mmCIF file of C-alpha atoms in Angstrom:
data_model
loop_
_atom_site.group_PDB
_atom_site.id
_atom_site.type_symbol
_atom_site.label_atom_id
_atom_site.label_comp_id
_atom_site.label_asym_id
_atom_site.label_seq_id
_atom_site.Cartn_x
_atom_site.Cartn_y
_atom_site.Cartn_z
ATOM 1 C CA MET C 849 -12.041 6.162 -16.041
ATOM 2 C CA ILE C 850 -8.596 4.680 -16.734
ATOM 3 C CA ASN C 851 -8.466 1.010 -17.461
ATOM 4 C CA LEU C 852 -6.584 -0.426 -14.471
ATOM 5 C CA LYS C 853 -5.063 -3.362 -16.314
ATOM 6 C CA ILE C 854 -3.577 -1.190 -18.888
ATOM 7 C CA LEU C 855 -2.220 1.246 -16.160
ATOM 8 C CA ARG C 856 -0.739 -1.729 -14.154
ATOM 9 C CA ALA C 857 1.058 -3.138 -17.346
ATOM 10 C CA TYR C 858 2.320 0.269 -18.113
ATOM 11 C CA LEU C 859 3.630 0.831 -14.432
ATOM 12 C CA ILE C 860 5.153 -2.713 -14.393
ATOM 13 C CA SER C 861 6.940 -2.077 -17.839
ATOM 14 C CA VAL C 862 8.469 0.962 -16.498
ATOM 15 C CA GLY C 863 9.649 -0.850 -13.321
ATOM 16 C CA CYS C 864 11.090 -3.587 -15.340
ATOM 17 C CA LEU C 865 13.638 -1.153 -16.802
ATOM 18 C CA PHE C 866 15.068 -1.142 -13.163
ATOM 19 C CA LEU C 867 14.040 -4.667 -11.969
ATOM 20 C CA SER C 868 16.326 -7.249 -13.647
ATOM 21 C CA ALA C 869 14.107 -10.163 -12.477
ATOM 22 C CA CYS C 870 11.212 -8.928 -14.692
ATOM 23 C CA VAL C 871 13.003 -10.510 -17.710
ATOM 24 C CA LEU C 872 12.536 -13.958 -16.266
ATOM 25 C CA VAL C 873 9.539 -15.884 -17.833
ATOM 26 C CA ASN C 874 9.314 -18.061 -14.797
ATOM 27 C CA ASP C 875 9.349 -17.071 -11.096
ATOM 28 C CA PRO C 876 12.633 -18.535 -9.596
ATOM 29 C CA LYS C 877 12.052 -20.451 -6.443
ATOM 30 C CA PRO C 878 14.685 -19.660 -3.671
ATOM 31 C CA ALA C 879 16.885 -22.371 -2.420
ATOM 32 C CA THR C 880 16.255 -21.436 1.188
ATOM 33 C CA SER C 881 12.846 -21.859 2.809
ATOM 34 C CA PRO C 882 10.736 -18.551 3.269
ATOM 35 C CA PRO C 883 10.794 -16.586 6.577
ATOM 36 C CA PRO C 884 7.982 -17.502 8.846
ATOM 37 C CA GLU C 885 4.650 -15.892 8.061
ATOM 38 C CA SER C 886 4.125 -14.541 11.641
ATOM 39 C CA THR C 887 7.277 -12.591 11.569
ATOM 40 C CA ILE C 888 5.768 -8.979 11.222
ATOM 41 C CA GLU C 889 7.341 -6.223 13.286
ATOM 42 C CA ILE C 890 4.925 -3.471 14.016
ATOM 43 C CA GLN C 891 5.485 -0.284 16.140
ATOM 44 C CA LEU C 892 3.721 2.934 16.740
ATOM 45 C CA ASN C 893 5.449 6.425 16.611
ATOM 46 C CA GLU C 894 4.391 9.507 18.338
ATOM 47 C CA LEU C 895 4.035 12.505 16.186
ATOM 48 C CA ALA C 896 4.456 16.203 17.378
ATOM 49 C CA HIS C 897 1.838 17.468 15.177
ATOM 50 C CA SER C 898 -1.051 14.998 15.817
ATOM 51 C CA HIS C 899 -2.642 12.885 18.501
ATOM 52 C CA PHE C 900 -2.957 10.138 15.871
ATOM 53 C CA LYS C 901 0.013 7.742 15.777
ATOM 54 C CA GLN C 902 2.084 6.647 12.824
ATOM 55 C CA VAL C 903 2.380 2.878 12.151
ATOM 56 C CA GLU C 904 5.691 1.317 11.090
ATOM 57 C CA ALA C 905 5.792 -2.267 10.118
ATOM 58 C CA ARG C 906 8.124 -4.724 8.324
ATOM 59 C CA PHE C 907 8.479 -8.293 7.296
ATOM 60 C CA GLN C 908 10.736 -10.427 5.017
ATOM 61 C CA THR C 909 10.061 -12.741 2.218
ATOM 62 C CA ASN C 910 11.956 -14.918 -0.243
ATOM 63 C CA GLN C 911 9.796 -13.746 -3.094
ATOM 64 C CA SER C 912 11.549 -11.418 -5.611
ATOM 65 C CA ARG C 913 11.197 -7.597 -5.569
ATOM 66 C CA ALA C 914 9.617 -7.641 -8.965
ATOM 67 C CA LEU C 915 6.854 -10.061 -7.669
ATOM 68 C CA VAL C 916 6.169 -8.133 -4.515
ATOM 69 C CA PHE C 917 5.927 -4.818 -6.568
ATOM 70 C CA ARG C 918 3.270 -6.629 -8.871
ATOM 71 C CA VAL C 919 1.156 -7.730 -5.817
ATOM 72 C CA LEU C 920 1.182 -4.124 -4.406
ATOM 73 C CA SER C 921 0.348 -2.926 -7.927
ATOM 74 C CA ASP C 922 -2.558 -5.106 -8.428
ATOM 75 C CA ILE C 923 -5.279 -2.503 -7.463
ATOM 76 C CA ASP C 924 -8.178 -4.833 -8.290
ATOM 77 C CA LYS C 925 -7.195 -7.276 -5.449
ATOM 78 C CA THR C 926 -6.129 -4.523 -2.754
ATOM 79 C CA SER C 927 -9.388 -5.158 -1.006
ATOM 80 C CA GLN C 928 -8.420 -8.687 -0.376
ATOM 81 C CA TRP C 929 -5.852 -7.752 2.119
ATOM 82 C CA LEU C 930 -6.600 -4.020 3.002
ATOM 83 C CA THR C 931 -9.766 -4.557 5.099
ATOM 84 C CA ARG C 932 -11.499 -1.154 4.925
ATOM 85 C CA VAL C 933 -11.019 -0.609 1.246
ATOM 86 C CA GLU C 934 -14.260 -0.494 -0.695
ATOM 87 C CA ASP C 935 -12.964 0.824 -3.991
ATOM 88 C CA LEU C 936 -10.065 2.070 -5.690
ATOM 89 C CA GLN C 937 -9.947 4.317 -8.924
ATOM 90 C CA VAL C 938 -6.938 5.811 -11.002
ATOM 91 C CA LEU C 939 -8.077 9.277 -11.888
ATOM 92 C CA ALA C 940 -5.027 10.450 -13.822
ATOM 93 C CA VAL C 941 -1.590 9.312 -14.804
ATOM 94 C CA TYR C 942 0.846 12.267 -14.827
ATOM 95 C CA ASN C 943 4.194 10.488 -15.797
ATOM 96 C CA ASN C 944 6.064 7.263 -15.781
ATOM 97 C CA HIS C 945 6.369 7.295 -11.964
ATOM 98 C CA GLN C 946 3.298 9.286 -10.548
ATOM 99 C CA TYR C 947 -0.538 8.937 -10.743
ATOM 100 C CA LEU C 948 -3.571 10.143 -8.901
ATOM 101 C CA LEU C 949 -5.639 7.678 -6.922
ATOM 102 C CA ARG C 950 -9.145 7.741 -5.339
ATOM 103 C CA THR C 951 -9.681 5.433 -2.428
ATOM 104 C CA LEU C 952 -13.128 4.804 -0.637
ATOM 105 C CA LEU C 953 -12.986 3.390 2.833
ATOM 106 C CA ASN C 954 -15.676 1.640 4.768
ATOM 107 C CA SER C 955 -16.035 3.029 8.318
ATOM 108 C CA PRO C 956 -17.751 1.293 11.200
ATOM 109 C CA TRP C 957 -21.065 2.685 12.484
ATOM 110 C CA PRO C 958 -21.732 5.400 13.379
ATOM 111 C CA PHE C 959 -18.876 7.020 11.344
ATOM 112 C CA ARG C 960 -19.258 8.136 7.764
ATOM 113 C CA ASP C 961 -17.454 6.282 5.034
ATOM 114 C CA ARG C 962 -14.181 8.243 3.969
ATOM 115 C CA GLU C 963 -12.518 9.148 0.753
ATOM 116 C CA LEU C 964 -8.956 9.927 -0.002
ATOM 117 C CA ILE C 965 -7.406 11.357 -3.081
ATOM 118 C CA THR C 966 -3.659 10.535 -3.130
ATOM 119 C CA CYS C 967 -0.665 10.992 -5.260
ATOM 120 C CA VAL C 968 1.368 7.706 -5.820
ATOM 121 C CA GLU C 969 4.982 8.192 -6.741
ATOM 122 C CA THR C 970 7.369 5.190 -7.425
ATOM 123 C CA ALA C 971 11.057 5.402 -7.462
ATOM 124 C CA PHE C 972 13.475 2.569 -8.384
ATOM 125 C CA GLU C 973 17.141 1.933 -7.341
ATOM 126 C CA ASP C 974 19.515 -0.897 -7.687
ATOM 127 C CA SER C 975 18.261 -2.877 -4.680
ATOM 128 C CA LEU C 976 15.449 -0.687 -3.547
ATOM 129 C CA THR C 977 11.833 0.284 -4.780
ATOM 130 C CA ILE C 978 9.989 3.020 -2.961
ATOM 131 C CA ILE C 979 6.311 3.984 -3.261
ATOM 132 C CA ASN C 980 5.240 7.221 -1.684
ATOM 133 C CA ILE C 981 1.642 8.057 -1.142
ATOM 134 C CA TYR C 982 0.484 11.523 0.035
ATOM 135 C CA SER C 983 -2.602 13.623 0.011
ATOM 136 C CA CYS C 984 -3.489 15.468 -3.095
ATOM 137 C CA SER C 985 -7.014 16.291 -1.954
ATOM 138 C CA ASP C 986 -7.109 19.687 -3.706
ATOM 139 C CA ARG C 987 -7.057 18.101 -7.090
ATOM 140 C CA VAL C 988 -10.505 16.782 -6.956
ATOM 141 C CA PRO C 989 -13.758 18.171 -5.788
ATOM 142 C CA GLU C 990 -15.240 16.746 -2.561
ATOM 143 C CA ASN C 991 -17.993 14.249 -2.749
ATOM 144 C CA GLU C 992 -20.842 14.890 -0.341
ATOM 145 C CA ASP C 993 -21.462 11.189 0.136
ATOM 146 C CA TYR C 994 -18.133 10.818 1.806
ATOM 147 C CA LEU C 995 -15.953 12.435 4.377
ATOM 148 C CA ARG C 996 -12.856 13.527 2.644
ATOM 149 C CA LEU C 997 -9.493 12.756 4.517
ATOM 150 C CA GLN C 998 -6.982 15.660 3.994
ATOM 151 C CA ALA C 999 -3.995 14.380 5.813
ATOM 152 C CA VAL C 1000 -2.346 11.030 4.887
ATOM 153 C CA GLU C 1001 1.357 10.092 4.397
ATOM 154 C CA SER C 1002 2.146 6.395 3.468
ATOM 155 C CA LYS C 1003 5.438 4.715 2.224
ATOM 156 C CA TRP C 1004 6.361 1.233 1.049
ATOM 157 C CA GLN C 1005 10.024 0.266 0.698
ATOM 158 C CA LEU C 1006 11.099 -3.055 -0.985
ATOM 159 C CA ARG C 1007 14.653 -3.613 -0.010
ATOM 160 C CA GLU C 1008 16.850 -6.481 -1.217
ATOM 161 C CA LEU C 1009 18.823 -7.714 1.901
ATOM 162 C CA SER C 1010 20.557 -10.381 -0.103
ATOM 163 C CA ASP C 1011 19.979 -12.463 -3.341
ATOM 164 C CA SER C 1012 17.180 -14.509 -1.665
ATOM 165 C CA VAL C 1013 15.719 -12.008 1.030
ATOM 166 C CA LEU C 1014 13.570 -9.064 0.616
ATOM 167 C CA GLU C 1015 12.526 -6.663 3.269
ATOM 168 C CA VAL C 1016 9.011 -5.206 3.039
ATOM 169 C CA GLN C 1017 8.804 -1.966 4.981
ATOM 170 C CA TYR C 1018 5.336 -0.093 5.472
ATOM 171 C CA GLN C 1019 4.863 3.185 7.133
ATOM 172 C CA THR C 1020 1.649 5.226 7.349
ATOM 173 C CA TRP C 1021 -0.029 8.067 9.161
ATOM 174 C CA ILE C 1022 -3.583 9.233 8.582
ATOM 175 C CA ASP C 1023 -5.867 11.635 10.245
ATOM 176 C CA PRO C 1024 -9.253 9.952 10.271
ATOM 177 C CA ALA C 1025 -11.063 13.273 10.772
ATOM 178 C CA GLY C 1026 -14.771 13.415 11.873
ATOM 179 C CA ASN C 1027 -14.105 13.692 15.604
ATOM 180 C CA VAL C 1028 -12.864 10.170 15.913
ATOM 181 C CA PRO C 1029 -11.343 9.724 19.541
ATOM 182 C CA ALA C 1030 -7.507 9.302 19.114
ATOM 183 C CA PHE C 1031 -7.225 6.912 21.876
ATOM 184 C CA ILE C 1032 -9.735 4.368 20.189
ATOM 185 C CA PHE C 1033 -8.003 4.899 16.747
ATOM 186 C CA ASN C 1034 -4.520 4.335 18.114
ATOM 187 C CA ARG C 1035 -5.714 1.356 20.155
ATOM 188 C CA GLU C 1036 -6.795 -0.512 16.995
ATOM 189 C CA LEU C 1037 -3.741 0.372 14.835
ATOM 190 C CA ILE C 1038 -1.434 -2.627 15.626
ATOM 191 C CA LYS C 1039 -4.211 -5.135 15.570
ATOM 192 C CA ASN C 1040 -5.593 -4.057 12.250
ATOM 193 C CA THR C 1041 -2.283 -3.457 10.644
ATOM 194 C CA LYS C 1042 -1.023 -6.989 11.603
ATOM 195 C CA SER C 1043 -4.190 -8.414 10.297
ATOM 196 C CA ASP C 1044 -3.984 -6.701 6.967
ATOM 197 C CA LEU C 1045 -0.246 -7.442 6.597
ATOM 198 C CA LYS C 1046 -0.726 -11.185 7.339
ATOM 199 C CA LYS C 1047 -3.174 -11.278 4.582
ATOM 200 C CA LEU C 1048 -0.791 -9.527 2.103
ATOM 201 C CA GLN C 1049 2.062 -11.802 3.236
ATOM 202 C CA GLN C 1050 0.007 -14.854 2.450
ATOM 203 C CA ILE C 1051 -0.855 -13.473 -1.036
ATOM 204 C CA ILE C 1052 2.753 -12.709 -1.664
ATOM 205 C CA GLU C 1053 3.968 -16.235 -0.613
ATOM 206 C CA GLU C 1054 1.220 -17.792 -2.862
ATOM 207 C CA SER C 1055 1.984 -15.723 -5.844
ATOM 208 C CA HIS C 1056 4.137 -16.330 -9.017
ATOM 209 C CA LEU C 1057 5.270 -14.041 -11.753
ATOM 210 C CA SER C 1058 3.415 -16.262 -14.069
ATOM 211 C CA ASP C 1059 0.241 -15.342 -12.406
ATOM 212 C CA PHE C 1060 0.525 -11.963 -14.074
ATOM 213 C CA ALA C 1061 -0.071 -11.164 -17.660
ATOM 214 C CA TYR C 1062 2.288 -8.084 -17.485
#
């Protein structure tokens, strides 16, 4: 098992090559007040190849791109804002920008708990950070205790709109497998996504760069 604290420090150190804010010792406080926490835009998109819909969401913050990237990279605390996550394990690090992740998800009765094996890739540009997450299920044998999800596509984009405003964009599609009715799954998407992102938004607004040791 890979030590998560070492991995996060490693990933952040790579990210700091592209994020100038990482050189600051203290997290600078913006002169403007942060956007309202309730400002979360969510929409569902139809996909031609699936009855399950894609979620697309966005919100803004005055926190820095470096800080938001740290919060999203803090795997130990993901379950604090992503409700169904039971456990996250980094299985392998392939290079500076790609690693293999195992995610265990709690499912409501009578459905079996789910397991995802995904590749996570991070790209840094001048004013944009992109985190792509996609299925790499064939790289790990299936566990009989969990139902393996084979189809998942997610993306985070952290885009600097100005010196003091960052837009966080989230997009995800997943096939829950196991004969889950699409109309029930789709009906819950907006409510569950908004609940999770509100918790994430609160964590972001209450965090500081000095909270992190890396």
